[in-house]
mmCIF file of N, CA and C in Angstrom:
data_model
loop_
_atom_site.group_PDB
_atom_site.id
_atom_site.type_symbol
_atom_site.label_atom_id
_atom_site.label_comp_id
_atom_site.label_asym_id
_atom_site.label_seq_id
_atom_site.Cartn_x
_atom_site.Cartn_y
_atom_site.Cartn_z
ATOM 1 N N GLN A 1 8.129 -3.946 -12.704
ATOM 2 C CA GLN A 1 6.961 -3.663 -11.872
ATOM 3 C C GLN A 1 7.293 -4.028 -10.429
ATOM 4 N N ALA A 2 7.139 -3.070 -9.538
ATOM 5 C CA ALA A 2 7.473 -3.268 -8.130
ATOM 6 C C ALA A 2 6.398 -4.042 -7.379
ATOM 7 N N LEU A 3 5.158 -3.937 -7.863
ATOM 8 C CA LEU A 3 4.033 -4.622 -7.223
ATOM 9 C C LEU A 3 3.466 -5.656 -8.182
ATOM 10 N N GLU A 4 3.338 -6.870 -7.693
ATOM 11 C CA GLU A 4 2.861 -7.981 -8.516
ATOM 12 C C GLU A 4 1.490 -8.442 -8.003
ATOM 13 N N PRO A 5 0.490 -8.513 -8.902
ATOM 14 C CA PRO A 5 -0.839 -8.921 -8.443
ATOM 15 C C PRO A 5 -0.837 -10.325 -7.832
ATOM 16 N N VAL A 6 -1.585 -10.482 -6.756
ATOM 17 C CA VAL A 6 -1.797 -11.780 -6.123
ATOM 18 C C VAL A 6 -3.266 -12.115 -6.373
ATOM 19 N N ARG A 7 -3.501 -13.236 -7.016
ATOM 20 C CA ARG A 7 -4.877 -13.600 -7.369
ATOM 21 C C ARG A 7 -5.385 -14.740 -6.504
ATOM 22 N N ARG A 8 -6.644 -14.621 -6.115
ATOM 23 C CA ARG A 8 -7.342 -15.699 -5.407
ATOM 24 C C ARG A 8 -8.699 -15.842 -6.054
ATOM 25 N N GLY A 9 -9.029 -17.041 -6.472
ATOM 26 C CA GLY A 9 -10.319 -17.274 -7.113
ATOM 27 C C GLY A 9 -10.496 -16.456 -8.377
ATOM 28 N N GLY A 10 -9.389 -16.181 -9.094
ATOM 29 C CA GLY A 10 -9.480 -15.462 -10.354
ATOM 30 C C GLY A 10 -9.509 -13.947 -10.236
ATOM 31 N N ARG A 11 -9.575 -13.411 -9.003
ATOM 32 C CA ARG A 11 -9.573 -11.953 -8.867
ATOM 33 C C ARG A 11 -8.370 -11.504 -8.050
ATOM 34 N N ILE A 12 -8.010 -10.247 -8.208
ATOM 35 C CA ILE A 12 -6.857 -9.708 -7.497
ATOM 36 C C ILE A 12 -7.216 -9.526 -6.029
ATOM 37 N N ALA A 13 -6.385 -10.089 -5.151
ATOM 38 C CA ALA A 13 -6.621 -10.023 -3.705
ATOM 39 C C ALA A 13 -5.626 -9.096 -3.017
ATOM 40 N N GLY A 14 -4.724 -8.512 -3.781
ATOM 41 C CA GLY A 14 -3.707 -7.619 -3.242
ATOM 42 C C GLY A 14 -2.512 -7.616 -4.178
ATOM 43 N N PHE A 15 -1.459 -6.920 -3.756
ATOM 44 C CA PHE A 15 -0.258 -6.833 -4.576
ATOM 45 C C PHE A 15 0.964 -7.126 -3.721
ATOM 46 N N ALA A 16 1.755 -8.102 -4.172
ATOM 47 C CA ALA A 16 2.974 -8.477 -3.467
ATOM 48 C C ALA A 16 4.095 -7.521 -3.839
ATOM 49 N N ILE A 17 4.906 -7.189 -2.856
ATOM 50 C CA ILE A 17 6.059 -6.330 -3.089
ATOM 51 C C ILE A 17 7.205 -7.210 -3.557
ATOM 52 N N ARG A 18 7.731 -6.894 -4.703
ATOM 53 C CA ARG A 18 8.809 -7.693 -5.284
ATOM 54 C C ARG A 18 10.153 -7.356 -4.653
ATOM 55 N N SER A 19 10.990 -8.347 -4.574
ATOM 56 C CA SER A 19 12.344 -8.175 -4.057
ATOM 57 C C SER A 19 13.105 -7.205 -4.951
ATOM 58 N N GLY A 20 13.890 -6.311 -4.335
ATOM 59 C CA GLY A 20 14.684 -5.349 -5.092
ATOM 60 C C GLY A 20 13.921 -4.097 -5.476
ATOM 61 N N SER A 21 12.661 -3.981 -5.070
ATOM 62 C CA SER A 21 11.851 -2.815 -5.408
ATOM 63 C C SER A 21 12.248 -1.617 -4.558
ATOM 64 N N GLU A 22 12.233 -0.450 -5.168
ATOM 65 C CA GLU A 22 12.498 0.795 -4.451
ATOM 66 C C GLU A 22 11.167 1.518 -4.274
ATOM 67 N N LEU A 23 10.544 1.337 -3.128
ATOM 68 C CA LEU A 23 9.263 1.967 -2.819
ATOM 69 C C LEU A 23 9.389 2.651 -1.463
ATOM 70 N N PRO A 24 9.960 3.864 -1.430
ATOM 71 C CA PRO A 24 10.274 4.515 -0.163
ATOM 72 C C PRO A 24 9.091 4.649 0.799
ATOM 73 N N VAL A 25 7.927 5.021 0.306
ATOM 74 C CA VAL A 25 6.783 5.212 1.205
ATOM 75 C C VAL A 25 6.367 3.884 1.831
ATOM 76 N N LEU A 26 6.353 2.817 1.047
ATOM 77 C CA LEU A 26 5.989 1.513 1.593
ATOM 78 C C LEU A 26 7.054 1.029 2.572
ATOM 79 N N SER A 27 8.310 1.299 2.280
ATOM 80 C CA SER A 27 9.388 0.943 3.214
ATOM 81 C C SER A 27 9.238 1.713 4.516
ATOM 82 N N GLN A 28 8.879 2.996 4.404
ATOM 83 C CA GLN A 28 8.670 3.827 5.596
ATOM 84 C C GLN A 28 7.564 3.244 6.474
ATOM 85 N N ALA A 29 6.558 2.635 5.843
ATOM 86 C CA ALA A 29 5.448 2.024 6.586
ATOM 87 C C ALA A 29 5.818 0.648 7.129
ATOM 88 N N GLY A 30 7.022 0.176 6.805
ATOM 89 C CA GLY A 30 7.484 -1.093 7.335
ATOM 90 C C GLY A 30 7.230 -2.291 6.432
ATOM 91 N N LEU A 31 6.732 -2.056 5.214
ATOM 92 C CA LEU A 31 6.506 -3.167 4.303
ATOM 93 C C LEU A 31 7.833 -3.652 3.740
ATOM 94 N N ARG A 32 7.893 -4.971 3.493
ATOM 95 C CA ARG A 32 9.114 -5.598 2.981
ATOM 96 C C ARG A 32 8.761 -6.465 1.782
ATOM 97 N N PRO A 33 9.764 -6.812 0.970
ATOM 98 C CA PRO A 33 9.497 -7.730 -0.128
ATOM 99 C C PRO A 33 8.811 -9.002 0.382
ATOM 100 N N GLY A 34 7.798 -9.438 -0.360
ATOM 101 C CA GLY A 34 7.025 -10.612 0.020
ATOM 102 C C GLY A 34 5.732 -10.260 0.730
ATOM 103 N N ASP A 35 5.658 -9.068 1.344
ATOM 104 C CA ASP A 35 4.393 -8.633 1.948
ATOM 105 C C ASP A 35 3.371 -8.413 0.842
ATOM 106 N N VAL A 36 2.103 -8.606 1.160
ATOM 107 C CA VAL A 36 1.029 -8.402 0.182
ATOM 108 C C VAL A 36 0.174 -7.233 0.648
ATOM 109 N N LEU A 37 0.221 -6.146 -0.095
ATOM 110 C CA LEU A 37 -0.558 -4.953 0.201
ATOM 111 C C LEU A 37 -2.013 -5.211 -0.189
ATOM 112 N N VAL A 38 -2.928 -5.087 0.792
ATOM 113 C CA VAL A 38 -4.341 -5.406 0.521
ATOM 114 C C VAL A 38 -5.272 -4.206 0.630
ATOM 115 N N ALA A 39 -4.839 -3.116 1.294
ATOM 116 C CA ALA A 39 -5.685 -1.925 1.392
ATOM 117 C C ALA A 39 -4.820 -0.699 1.640
ATOM 118 N N VAL A 40 -5.280 0.420 1.100
ATOM 119 C CA VAL A 40 -4.621 1.707 1.318
ATOM 120 C C VAL A 40 -5.703 2.683 1.741
ATOM 121 N N ASN A 41 -5.487 3.319 2.882
ATOM 122 C CA ASN A 41 -6.464 4.267 3.430
ATOM 123 C C ASN A 41 -7.857 3.651 3.535
ATOM 124 N N GLY A 42 -7.897 2.383 3.922
ATOM 125 C CA GLY A 42 -9.160 1.695 4.147
ATOM 126 C C GLY A 42 -9.852 1.191 2.899
ATOM 127 N N GLN A 43 -9.299 1.460 1.730
ATOM 128 C CA GLN A 43 -9.896 0.997 0.478
ATOM 129 C C GLN A 43 -9.131 -0.210 -0.037
ATOM 130 N N GLU A 44 -9.893 -1.264 -0.372
ATOM 131 C CA GLU A 44 -9.262 -2.485 -0.865
ATOM 132 C C GLU A 44 -8.364 -2.189 -2.063
ATOM 133 N N PHE A 45 -7.258 -2.857 -2.114
ATOM 134 C CA PHE A 45 -6.249 -2.667 -3.152
ATOM 135 C C PHE A 45 -6.342 -3.858 -4.093
ATOM 136 N N GLU A 46 -7.357 -3.829 -4.966
ATOM 137 C CA GLU A 46 -7.674 -5.035 -5.738
ATOM 138 C C GLU A 46 -7.772 -4.819 -7.234
ATOM 139 N N SER A 47 -7.159 -3.765 -7.741
ATOM 140 C CA SER A 47 -7.168 -3.573 -9.192
ATOM 141 C C SER A 47 -5.903 -2.859 -9.637
ATOM 142 N N GLN A 48 -5.555 -3.049 -10.883
ATOM 143 C CA GLN A 48 -4.385 -2.392 -11.452
ATOM 144 C C GLN A 48 -4.582 -0.875 -11.432
ATOM 145 N N GLU A 49 -5.814 -0.414 -11.557
ATOM 146 C CA GLU A 49 -6.102 1.018 -11.520
ATOM 147 C C GLU A 49 -5.699 1.615 -10.167
ATOM 148 N N ARG A 50 -5.921 0.867 -9.076
ATOM 149 C CA ARG A 50 -5.547 1.347 -7.742
ATOM 150 C C ARG A 50 -4.031 1.527 -7.650
ATOM 151 N N VAL A 51 -3.281 0.676 -8.311
ATOM 152 C CA VAL A 51 -1.824 0.819 -8.316
ATOM 153 C C VAL A 51 -1.463 2.145 -8.980
ATOM 154 N N SER A 52 -2.116 2.462 -10.090
ATOM 155 C CA SER A 52 -1.852 3.713 -10.796
ATOM 156 C C SER A 52 -2.213 4.929 -9.957
ATOM 157 N N GLU A 53 -3.273 4.833 -9.178
ATOM 158 C CA GLU A 53 -3.744 5.949 -8.359
ATOM 159 C C GLU A 53 -2.931 6.114 -7.073
ATOM 160 N N LEU A 54 -2.235 5.078 -6.666
ATOM 161 C CA LEU A 54 -1.576 5.068 -5.362
ATOM 162 C C LEU A 54 -0.636 6.247 -5.146
ATOM 163 N N SER A 55 0.293 6.477 -6.061
ATOM 164 C CA SER A 55 1.274 7.537 -5.833
ATOM 165 C C SER A 55 0.615 8.910 -5.793
ATOM 166 N N ARG A 56 -0.375 9.143 -6.639
ATOM 167 C CA ARG A 56 -1.075 10.434 -6.647
ATOM 168 C C ARG A 56 -1.851 10.627 -5.339
ATOM 169 N N GLU A 57 -2.530 9.575 -4.898
ATOM 170 C CA GLU A 57 -3.312 9.639 -3.661
ATOM 171 C C GLU A 57 -2.413 9.899 -2.452
ATOM 172 N N ILE A 58 -1.307 9.213 -2.387
ATOM 173 C CA ILE A 58 -0.397 9.365 -1.259
ATOM 174 C C ILE A 58 0.260 10.742 -1.265
ATOM 175 N N ALA A 59 0.665 11.217 -2.436
ATOM 176 C CA ALA A 59 1.346 12.509 -2.529
ATOM 177 C C ALA A 59 0.490 13.653 -2.010
ATOM 178 N N SER A 60 -0.831 13.527 -2.121
ATOM 179 C CA SER A 60 -1.721 14.607 -1.698
ATOM 180 C C SER A 60 -2.274 14.404 -0.285
ATOM 181 N N SER A 61 -1.783 13.393 0.421
ATOM 182 C CA SER A 61 -2.298 13.079 1.761
ATOM 183 C C SER A 61 -1.364 13.574 2.854
ATOM 184 N N TYR A 62 -1.945 13.854 4.021
ATOM 185 C CA TYR A 62 -1.121 14.137 5.205
ATOM 186 C C TYR A 62 -0.640 12.815 5.803
ATOM 187 N N ASP A 63 -1.557 11.849 5.869
ATOM 188 C CA ASP A 63 -1.255 10.536 6.435
ATOM 189 C C ASP A 63 -1.683 9.470 5.443
ATOM 190 N N ALA A 64 -1.112 8.297 5.585
ATOM 191 C CA ALA A 64 -1.540 7.157 4.783
ATOM 192 C C ALA A 64 -1.552 5.919 5.666
ATOM 193 N N GLU A 65 -2.540 5.087 5.447
ATOM 194 C CA GLU A 65 -2.676 3.851 6.211
ATOM 195 C C GLU A 65 -2.572 2.680 5.240
ATOM 196 N N PHE A 66 -1.677 1.770 5.545
ATOM 197 C CA PHE A 66 -1.427 0.608 4.697
ATOM 198 C C PHE A 66 -1.792 -0.658 5.453
ATOM 199 N N THR A 67 -2.574 -1.511 4.824
ATOM 200 C CA THR A 67 -2.906 -2.809 5.401
ATOM 201 C C THR A 67 -2.281 -3.864 4.500
ATOM 202 N N PHE A 68 -1.550 -4.780 5.131
ATOM 203 C CA PHE A 68 -0.839 -5.794 4.354
ATOM 204 C C PHE A 68 -0.835 -7.112 5.108
ATOM 205 N N ILE A 69 -0.525 -8.157 4.361
ATOM 206 C CA ILE A 69 -0.419 -9.504 4.918
ATOM 207 C C ILE A 69 1.059 -9.890 4.951
ATOM 208 N N ARG A 70 1.496 -10.327 6.133
ATOM 209 C CA ARG A 70 2.867 -10.832 6.288
ATOM 210 C C ARG A 70 2.780 -12.102 7.125
ATOM 211 N N GLY A 71 3.262 -13.194 6.574
ATOM 212 C CA GLY A 71 3.264 -14.454 7.318
ATOM 213 C C GLY A 71 1.879 -14.872 7.776
ATOM 214 N N GLY A 72 0.864 -14.573 6.971
ATOM 215 C CA GLY A 72 -0.504 -14.963 7.301
ATOM 216 C C GLY A 72 -1.213 -14.005 8.243
ATOM 217 N N GLN A 73 -0.519 -12.983 8.736
ATOM 218 C CA GLN A 73 -1.139 -12.006 9.642
ATOM 219 C C GLN A 73 -1.462 -10.719 8.908
ATOM 220 N N ARG A 74 -2.634 -10.153 9.217
ATOM 221 C CA ARG A 74 -3.046 -8.869 8.652
ATOM 222 C C ARG A 74 -2.529 -7.760 9.570
ATOM 223 N N ILE A 75 -1.763 -6.834 9.001
ATOM 224 C CA ILE A 75 -1.118 -5.759 9.759
ATOM 225 C C ILE A 75 -1.512 -4.424 9.140
ATOM 226 N N THR A 76 -1.781 -3.428 9.973
ATOM 227 C CA THR A 76 -2.083 -2.078 9.496
ATOM 228 C C THR A 76 -1.096 -1.108 10.118
ATOM 229 N N ARG A 77 -0.514 -0.265 9.275
ATOM 230 C CA ARG A 77 0.429 0.748 9.736
ATOM 231 C C ARG A 77 0.020 2.095 9.143
ATOM 232 N N LYS A 78 0.090 3.121 9.975
ATOM 233 C CA LYS A 78 -0.226 4.475 9.527
ATOM 234 C C LYS A 78 1.028 5.319 9.644
ATOM 235 N N ILE A 79 1.313 6.093 8.601
ATOM 236 C CA ILE A 79 2.490 6.955 8.616
ATOM 237 C C ILE A 79 2.101 8.365 8.174
ATOM 238 N N THR A 80 2.934 9.332 8.545
ATOM 239 C CA THR A 80 2.760 10.707 8.097
ATOM 240 C C THR A 80 3.504 10.873 6.774
ATOM 241 N N ILE A 81 2.807 11.387 5.779
ATOM 242 C CA ILE A 81 3.396 11.614 4.470
ATOM 243 C C ILE A 81 3.848 13.081 4.359
ATOM 244 N N ASN A 82 2.917 13.974 4.616
ATOM 245 C CA ASN A 82 3.179 15.408 4.561
ATOM 246 C C ASN A 82 2.765 16.024 5.890
ATOM 247 N N PRO A 83 3.628 16.818 6.511
ATOM 248 C CA PRO A 83 3.237 17.429 7.774
ATOM 249 C C PRO A 83 2.059 18.370 7.578
ATOM 250 N N ARG A 84 1.194 18.376 8.568
ATOM 251 C CA ARG A 84 0.049 19.282 8.512
ATOM 252 C C ARG A 84 0.528 20.715 8.747
ATOM 253 N N PRO A 85 -0.082 21.685 8.056
ATOM 254 C CA PRO A 85 0.319 23.075 8.290
ATOM 255 C C PRO A 85 -0.042 23.506 9.706
ATOM 256 N N SER A 86 0.817 24.260 10.323
ATOM 257 C CA SER A 86 0.511 24.741 11.677
ATOM 258 C C SER A 86 -0.321 26.005 11.564
ATOM 259 N N ASP A 87 -1.205 26.180 12.534
ATOM 260 C CA ASP A 87 -2.097 27.350 12.509
ATOM 261 C C ASP A 87 -1.421 28.592 13.001
#
């Protein structure tokens, strides 16, 4: 499992990226092992179901926004996943 649940007060507060994980989209957004992913596209990332939905949601998006915790700081990065069609 590339993402490991981080629990606070008995509930999932995000998912830590494990060392050695191959997660190209998260790497593209600048996430590194040890970062804790807390939201994707503005929606809290607090359940195992969200992990299952993540790849499907991202694959169908033009852009994706990732919010994560690194060294106690909350960081948000937005990346282009699929180029928008030109008119």
